[in-house]
PDB file of C-alpha atoms in Angstrom:
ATOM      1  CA  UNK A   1       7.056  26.528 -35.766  1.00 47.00           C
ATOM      2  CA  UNK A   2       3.889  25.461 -37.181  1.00 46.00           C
ATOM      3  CA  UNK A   3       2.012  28.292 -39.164  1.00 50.00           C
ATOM      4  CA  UNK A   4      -0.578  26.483 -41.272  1.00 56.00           C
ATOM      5  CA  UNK A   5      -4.100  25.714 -40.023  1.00 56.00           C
ATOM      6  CA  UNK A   6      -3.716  22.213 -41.275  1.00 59.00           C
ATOM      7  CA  UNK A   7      -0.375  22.190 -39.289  1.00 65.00           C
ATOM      8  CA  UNK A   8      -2.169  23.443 -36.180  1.00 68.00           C
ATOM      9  CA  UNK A   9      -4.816  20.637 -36.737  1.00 65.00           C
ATOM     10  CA  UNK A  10      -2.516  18.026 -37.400  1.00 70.00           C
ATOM     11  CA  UNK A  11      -0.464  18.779 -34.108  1.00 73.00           C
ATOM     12  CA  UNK A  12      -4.217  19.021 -31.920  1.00 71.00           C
ATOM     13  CA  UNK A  13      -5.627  15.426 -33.498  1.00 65.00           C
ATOM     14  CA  UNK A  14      -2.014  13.705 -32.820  1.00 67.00           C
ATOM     15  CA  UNK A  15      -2.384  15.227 -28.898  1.00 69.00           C
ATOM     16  CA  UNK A  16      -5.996  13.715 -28.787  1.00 64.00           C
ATOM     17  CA  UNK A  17      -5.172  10.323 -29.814  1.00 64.00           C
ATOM     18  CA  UNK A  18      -2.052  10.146 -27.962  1.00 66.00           C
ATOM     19  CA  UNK A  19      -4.214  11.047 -24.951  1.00 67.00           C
ATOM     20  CA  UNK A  20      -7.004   8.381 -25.580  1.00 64.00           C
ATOM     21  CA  UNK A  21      -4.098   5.908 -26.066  1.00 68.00           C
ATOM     22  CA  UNK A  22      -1.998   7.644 -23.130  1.00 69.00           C
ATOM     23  CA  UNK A  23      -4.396   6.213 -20.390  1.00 71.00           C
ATOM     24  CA  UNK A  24      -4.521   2.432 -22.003  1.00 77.00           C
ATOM     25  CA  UNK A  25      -0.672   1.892 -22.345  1.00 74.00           C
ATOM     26  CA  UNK A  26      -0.385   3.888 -18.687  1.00 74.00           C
ATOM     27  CA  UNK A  27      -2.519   1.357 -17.096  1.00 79.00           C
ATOM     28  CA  UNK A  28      -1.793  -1.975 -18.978  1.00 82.00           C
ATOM     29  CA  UNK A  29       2.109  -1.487 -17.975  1.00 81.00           C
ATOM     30  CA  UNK A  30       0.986  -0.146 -14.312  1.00 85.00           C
ATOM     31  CA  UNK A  31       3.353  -3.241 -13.035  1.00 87.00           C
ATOM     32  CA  UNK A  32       6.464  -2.111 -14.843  1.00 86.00           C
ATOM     33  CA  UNK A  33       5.359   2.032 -13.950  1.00 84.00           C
ATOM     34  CA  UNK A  34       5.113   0.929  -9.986  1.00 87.00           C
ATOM     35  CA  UNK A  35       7.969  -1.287  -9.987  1.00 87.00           C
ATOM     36  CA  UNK A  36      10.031   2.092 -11.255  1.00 84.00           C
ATOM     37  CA  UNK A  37       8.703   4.269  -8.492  1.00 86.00           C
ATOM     38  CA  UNK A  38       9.566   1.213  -5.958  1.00 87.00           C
ATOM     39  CA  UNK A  39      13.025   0.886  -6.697  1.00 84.00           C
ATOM     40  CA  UNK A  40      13.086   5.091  -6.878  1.00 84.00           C
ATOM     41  CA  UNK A  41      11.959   4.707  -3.018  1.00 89.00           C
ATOM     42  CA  UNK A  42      13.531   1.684  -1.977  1.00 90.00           C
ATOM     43  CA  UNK A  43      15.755  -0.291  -2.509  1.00 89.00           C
ATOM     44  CA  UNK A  44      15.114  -4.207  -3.212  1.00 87.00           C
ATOM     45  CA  UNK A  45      17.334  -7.173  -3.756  1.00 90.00           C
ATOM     46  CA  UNK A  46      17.307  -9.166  -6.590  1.00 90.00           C
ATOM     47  CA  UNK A  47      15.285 -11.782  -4.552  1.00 93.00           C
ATOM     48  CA  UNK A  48      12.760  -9.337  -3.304  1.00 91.00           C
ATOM     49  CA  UNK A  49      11.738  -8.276  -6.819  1.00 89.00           C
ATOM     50  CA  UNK A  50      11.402 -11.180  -7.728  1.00 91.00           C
ATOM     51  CA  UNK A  51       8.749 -11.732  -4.707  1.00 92.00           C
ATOM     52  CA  UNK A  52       7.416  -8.563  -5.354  1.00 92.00           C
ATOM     53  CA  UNK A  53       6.691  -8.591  -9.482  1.00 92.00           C
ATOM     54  CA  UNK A  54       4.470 -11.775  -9.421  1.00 93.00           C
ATOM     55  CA  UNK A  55       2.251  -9.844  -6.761  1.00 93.00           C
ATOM     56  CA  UNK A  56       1.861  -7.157  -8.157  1.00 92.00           C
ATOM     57  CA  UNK A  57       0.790  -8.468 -11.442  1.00 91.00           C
ATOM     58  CA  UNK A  58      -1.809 -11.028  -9.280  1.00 93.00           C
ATOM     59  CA  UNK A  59      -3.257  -7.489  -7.655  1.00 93.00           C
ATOM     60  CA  UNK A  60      -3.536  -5.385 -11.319  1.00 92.00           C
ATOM     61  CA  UNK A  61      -4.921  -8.514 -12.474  1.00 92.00           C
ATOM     62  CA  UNK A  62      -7.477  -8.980  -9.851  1.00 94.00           C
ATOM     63  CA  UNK A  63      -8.142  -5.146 -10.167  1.00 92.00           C
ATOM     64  CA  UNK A  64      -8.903  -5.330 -13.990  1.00 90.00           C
ATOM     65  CA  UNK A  65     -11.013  -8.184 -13.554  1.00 93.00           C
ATOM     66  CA  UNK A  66     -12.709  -7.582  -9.930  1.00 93.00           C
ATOM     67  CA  UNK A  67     -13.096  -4.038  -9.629  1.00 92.00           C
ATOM     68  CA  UNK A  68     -13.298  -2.333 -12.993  1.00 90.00           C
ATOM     69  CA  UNK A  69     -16.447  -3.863 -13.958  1.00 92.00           C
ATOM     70  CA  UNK A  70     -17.493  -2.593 -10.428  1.00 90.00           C
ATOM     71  CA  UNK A  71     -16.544   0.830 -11.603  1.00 89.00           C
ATOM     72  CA  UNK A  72     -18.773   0.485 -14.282  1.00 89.00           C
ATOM     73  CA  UNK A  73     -21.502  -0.351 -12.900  1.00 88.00           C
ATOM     74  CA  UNK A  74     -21.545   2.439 -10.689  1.00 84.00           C
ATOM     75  CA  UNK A  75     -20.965   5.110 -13.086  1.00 86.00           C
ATOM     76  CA  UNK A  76     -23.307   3.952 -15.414  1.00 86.00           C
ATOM     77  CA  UNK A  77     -25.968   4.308 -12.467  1.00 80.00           C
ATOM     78  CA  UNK A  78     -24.571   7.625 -11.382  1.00 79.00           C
ATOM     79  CA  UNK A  79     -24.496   9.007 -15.153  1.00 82.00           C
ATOM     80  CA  UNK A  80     -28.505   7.711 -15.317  1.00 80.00           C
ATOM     81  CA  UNK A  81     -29.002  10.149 -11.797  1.00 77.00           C
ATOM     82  CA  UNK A  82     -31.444  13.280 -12.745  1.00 79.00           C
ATOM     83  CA  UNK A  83     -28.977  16.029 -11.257  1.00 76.00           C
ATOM     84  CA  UNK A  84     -31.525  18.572 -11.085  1.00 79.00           C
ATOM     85  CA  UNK A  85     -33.945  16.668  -8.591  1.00 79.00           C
ATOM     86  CA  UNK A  86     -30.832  15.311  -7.055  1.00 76.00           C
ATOM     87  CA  UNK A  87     -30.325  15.485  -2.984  1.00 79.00           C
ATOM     88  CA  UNK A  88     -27.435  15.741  -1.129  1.00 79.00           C
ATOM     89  CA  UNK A  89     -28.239  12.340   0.430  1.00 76.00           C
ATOM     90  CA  UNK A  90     -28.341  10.973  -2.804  1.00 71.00           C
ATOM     91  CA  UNK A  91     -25.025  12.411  -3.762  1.00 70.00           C
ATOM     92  CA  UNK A  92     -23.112  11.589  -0.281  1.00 72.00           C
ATOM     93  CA  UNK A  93     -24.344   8.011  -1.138  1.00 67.00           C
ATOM     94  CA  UNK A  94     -26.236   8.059   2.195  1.00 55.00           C
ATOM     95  CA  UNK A  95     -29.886   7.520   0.822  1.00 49.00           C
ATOM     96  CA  UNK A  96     -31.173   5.293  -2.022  1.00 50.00           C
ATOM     97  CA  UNK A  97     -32.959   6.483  -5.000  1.00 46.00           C
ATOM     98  CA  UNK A  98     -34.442   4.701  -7.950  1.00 45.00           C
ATOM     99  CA  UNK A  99     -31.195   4.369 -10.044  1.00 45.00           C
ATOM    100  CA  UNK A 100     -28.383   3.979  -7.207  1.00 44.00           C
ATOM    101  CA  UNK A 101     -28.395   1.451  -4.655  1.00 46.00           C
ATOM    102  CA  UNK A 102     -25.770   1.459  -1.233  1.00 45.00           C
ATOM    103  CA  UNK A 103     -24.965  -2.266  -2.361  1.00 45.00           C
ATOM    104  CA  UNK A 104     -23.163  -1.317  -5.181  1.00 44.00           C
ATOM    105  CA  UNK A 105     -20.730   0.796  -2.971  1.00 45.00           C
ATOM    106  CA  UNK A 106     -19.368  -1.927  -1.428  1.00 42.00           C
TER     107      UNK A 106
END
C-alpha cells in the first residue's frame, strides 16, 4: 500500500500518461484489437483471415487519412461556437451559423 504523498503522486502521473498513451496504442493496433473480437464471434479459416486482414488495414487506413482530419475540422468549428447565444438549430446541426457550416457534416 502506498502511504506517502509522493507515492500517491507517483501512482496518479503514471495513470495519466498511461491514459494519454492508452488511446494512441488502442487505435494504431485497432486491426489486431478487431481481428481478436472477430475470431471471439466467429470463426474464420485460415484463408478468410487472410482476406479479411488486408481489408481491414485498407479501411483504418482510409479512416486515419479520410475521416480524421474531417473530425477535426468539425470540432475545431464546434469548439469556436459561442454556447451561450447558441440555438437548438444550431446544435441539432439543422441551421447554419457563422462558424459551422451543414457541408462539413457530410
Amino acid at each position: 500500500m502506498i502511504t506517502k504523498p509522493c507515492g500517491y503522486l507517483s501512482v496518479i502521473l503514471l495513470c495519466f500518461s498511461l491514459l494519454g498513451c492508452g488511446k494512441k496504442f488502442v487505435y494504431d493496433n485497432l486491426d489486431w484489437f478487431l481481428l481478436g473480437q472477430l475470431d471471439d464471434l466467429i470463426s474464420l479459416s485460415r484463408s478468410q483471415e487472410l482476406l479479411v486482414e488486408p481489408a481491414l488495414g485498407s479501411l483504418l487506413d482510409w479512416h486515419k487519412q479520410e475521416e480524421l482530419p474531417q473530425y477535426a475540422v468539425q470540432l475545431e468549428r464546434l469548439s469556436s461556437l459561442n454556447l451561450n447565444q447558441l440555438t437548438i438549430e444550431e446544435y441539432q446541426g439543422r441551421a447554419p451559423c457563422a462558424s459551422f457550416d451543414d457541408a462539413t457534416l457530410s
